[in-house]
Structures are given as C-alpha cells and as structure tokens.
Amino acid sequence: MRLVTSPAEIQERALEYRARGLTVGLVPTMGWFHEGHLSLMRLAAKKADRVIVSLFVNPIQFGPNEDLDSYPYDLERDRRLAEETGVDILFAPEKQVMYPDGFSSSVTVSGLSSRLCGSSRPGHFDGVTTVVAKLFHLTVPHLAVFGEKDFQQLAVIRKMVDDLDFPVEILGHPIVREESGLAMSSRNTYLKSSEMPAALSLSEGIREAVKCVNGPGAESIDARQVKDLVRAIITAHRECEIDYVEVVDRSSLENCTEITENSLLVLAVKINNRIRLIDNSILKGS
Ligand code: PAF
C-alpha cells in the first residue's frame, strides 16, 4: 500500500489507474479506523479494481465548539489497518494543502443540509460536501462508499452527485454494530465505561421501536407513538440530552406521520454534553 499526501500526486495516480482501464473505488474517512470503516473498504475492494482511502480530519465540517482538536488520530495505526484490509492507496493530506491560504469556495446542498444534524451543526454539511467534491476531483473514482450511520450525509452527498452530475456511483454500507448494539463510530472512543448504558439507549430505543412496529397491533402505531417510546428509553438516562428523535422518509428526510416501508427512525443524542452520538434504522421489516 502506498501513502500519498500530495493532492497533485493522488490525482496523477488515480488518472493513471483510469488510463490503464482500472476502476477506482474511494472510501472517504476521517481516520481512527474501526470495523465500520474496514467494511466500507472491503465493499470498495469488491466493487472496484483499486481502492483509495482518504484520511483527512476535515476542519471545515466542525463547528467552533466541536471536537476538532480532540478528534482521535493515529496515522501509523490507520496505515497498518488499511494495508491489512487490501487498500491500494491511503491519501492523507495536510490541512494546508487541502485548504491553502485564500481558499474561498464552498459546495452547498440547500434544503436537505439544514435539517436534523444540519440544524444543530450549522455549516457542517457544507464542509462535508466541499471536501467530498474536492476528493472526487482528486481521486476521480468510479464509485465511492459511505456508511449508512451518517444517513443524512449519505442523502446530501447523493443529492450533490445528482445535482452536479458527478460521474460517481454512491454506495451505502449498512451500519456495523458492536455486539452490545452500539453503532460503531470513531467518537465511541470518548465514552467512559460509566457512560456506556446511556450510549446504549440509542440502539435499545431502536430495537424496541422496531419490535413495536412489527409486532401485534402494529397497524395502529404511528410515528408520534414510536418517537415517544424511544424518547422515554433515552431520557431514562440522566446523561442523555436528545438533539432529535424523528421518523423521516428515507430519501427525502421529510418527517413522516404514518409508518411505512420507507420510514427511517433517526436519532441524535448528546452524552454528558460531550459526546454526540447518532444512530438510525428502517422501522418496518428490519
Ligand atoms: O463521514 C466522515 O467521516 C466525513 O464526514 C467524510 C465523509 C470523510 C468527509 O470529511
């Protein structure tokens, strides 16, 4: 596996793959790899001839009081994990080469970006779409793989690709969970063991909601009842502060009142005002 830090070099190498008739799969990440990332890399390797993984803690997607400075980072550890997973190139640029002095462009997907996570993290998705657009230009991938845990990010990126005609196929990968049910996330590393029961209330809420809408009497259950049930499970932990608990349409992210095959339960919860966790699940039939 090759480590590349220069934008010019990654573009040259990616174009060279294409010139040789090879397909390129990109997995954009911010590092601190866990099984969730590794499964995105494996999917990319199954679908494309060459896999490029980007590792860049993108400063412009963090708000002023967020965890940019404490975001976990260990290039050597991630380099080893990517290599063991069969990645061809790990692209790990410095901030200064991605955003040199005078950088002044931004990609905005309006509408979709402003609700849910976008309303509590203003500007977050502009940071994501701007860096992903840059990564698409730098790595010219045929396909790119994103985790479904960040369901809104995936929807926003699909919309950007559609609106701006990027010739990239976007693949979502299902959430990978710990045995406990906790959705894997680099931010789980911030959790103290005393905070684990609170963190697990998200997946517990999802489990109970899925049970409820697929069980006896399910026809009469509406979105309001599902949200009340999940809120009660989460707020039983004093460490939890709910950012949102919503039932939305999986593609438009508009709120649903009725539960259908397309209804997605989406959650964002702050633990002890320090750690923001998100999770989601399709409700019917999952
Ligand atoms: O999901 C992430 O890790 C980031 O938001 C991404 C897509 C790599 C953009 O920085």
CSV table of N, CA and C and ligand atoms in Angstrom, one decimal, residues 27-31 37 54 56-58 61 71 124 127-129 131-132 135 146-147 150 153 157, ligand 1:
chain,number,residue,atom,x,y,z
A,27,VAL,N,-13.0,5.5,-0.6
A,27,VAL,CA,-13.7,5.5,0.8
A,27,VAL,C,-13.2,6.7,1.5
A,28,PRO,N,-14.0,7.8,1.6
A,28,PRO,CA,-13.6,9.0,2.3
A,28,PRO,C,-13.7,8.7,3.8
A,29,THR,N,-12.7,9.1,4.6
A,29,THR,CA,-12.8,8.9,6.1
A,29,THR,C,-12.1,10.0,6.8
A,30,MET,N,-12.3,10.1,8.1
A,30,MET,CA,-11.5,11.0,8.9
A,30,MET,C,-10.6,10.2,9.9
A,31,GLY,N,-10.5,8.9,9.5
A,31,GLY,CA,-9.5,8.1,10.3
A,31,GLY,C,-10.0,7.5,11.6
A,37,HIS,N,-15.3,1.2,9.2
A,37,HIS,CA,-14.5,1.7,8.1
A,37,HIS,C,-14.0,0.6,7.3
A,54,SER,N,-9.3,7.9,1.7
A,54,SER,CA,-8.7,9.2,2.2
A,54,SER,C,-8.9,9.3,3.7
A,56,PHE,N,-8.6,12.3,6.3
A,56,PHE,CA,-8.4,13.7,6.5
A,56,PHE,C,-9.5,14.2,7.5
A,57,VAL,N,-9.0,14.7,8.6
A,57,VAL,CA,-9.9,15.3,9.6
A,57,VAL,C,-10.2,16.7,9.1
A,58,ASN,N,-11.4,16.8,8.5
A,58,ASN,CA,-11.7,18.0,7.7
A,58,ASN,C,-12.2,19.1,8.6
A,61,GLN,N,-15.8,21.1,8.5
A,61,GLN,CA,-17.1,20.5,8.9
A,61,GLN,C,-17.3,20.5,10.4
A,71,TYR,N,-10.3,15.2,18.1
A,71,TYR,CA,-10.6,14.0,17.2
A,71,TYR,C,-9.5,13.0,17.2
A,124,HIS,N,-22.1,22.4,8.9
A,124,HIS,CA,-21.5,21.1,8.9
A,124,HIS,C,-21.5,20.4,7.5
A,127,GLY,N,-19.3,21.8,4.8
A,127,GLY,CA,-17.9,21.4,5.0
A,127,GLY,C,-17.8,20.0,4.4
A,128,VAL,N,-18.8,19.1,4.6
A,128,VAL,CA,-18.7,17.8,4.1
A,128,VAL,C,-18.7,17.8,2.6
A,129,THR,N,-19.7,18.5,2.0
A,129,THR,CA,-19.9,18.4,0.5
A,129,THR,C,-18.7,19.1,-0.1
A,131,VAL,N,-15.5,19.2,0.9
A,131,VAL,CA,-14.3,18.3,0.9
A,131,VAL,C,-14.6,17.0,0.1
A,132,VAL,N,-15.8,16.5,0.1
A,132,VAL,CA,-16.1,15.3,-0.8
A,132,VAL,C,-16.0,15.7,-2.3
A,135,LEU,N,-12.4,15.7,-3.0
A,135,LEU,CA,-11.9,14.3,-3.0
A,135,LEU,C,-12.3,13.6,-4.3
A,146,PHE,N,-19.9,5.1,1.4
A,146,PHE,CA,-20.2,5.8,2.7
A,146,PHE,C,-21.0,5.0,3.6
A,147,GLY,N,-20.8,5.2,4.9
A,147,GLY,CA,-21.6,4.4,5.9
A,147,GLY,C,-23.0,5.0,6.0
A,150,ASP,N,-24.3,7.6,9.0
A,150,ASP,CA,-24.4,9.1,8.7
A,150,ASP,C,-25.5,9.2,7.6
A,153,GLN,N,-25.8,12.6,5.8
A,153,GLN,CA,-24.6,12.8,5.0
A,153,GLN,C,-24.7,12.1,3.7
A,157,ILE,N,-24.9,13.8,0.0
A,157,ILE,CA,-23.9,13.5,-1.0
A,157,ILE,C,-24.6,13.0,-2.3
B,1,PAF,O1,-18.0,10.6,7.4
B,1,PAF,C1,-16.9,11.1,7.5
B,1,PAF,O2,-16.0,10.6,8.1
B,1,PAF,C2,-16.7,12.5,6.9
B,1,PAF,O3,-17.8,13.3,7.1
B,1,PAF,C3,-16.2,12.5,5.4
B,1,PAF,C4,-17.3,11.9,4.5
B,1,PAF,C5,-15.0,11.7,5.3
B,1,PAF,C6,-16.0,13.9,5.0
B,1,PAF,O4,-15.0,14.5,5.7
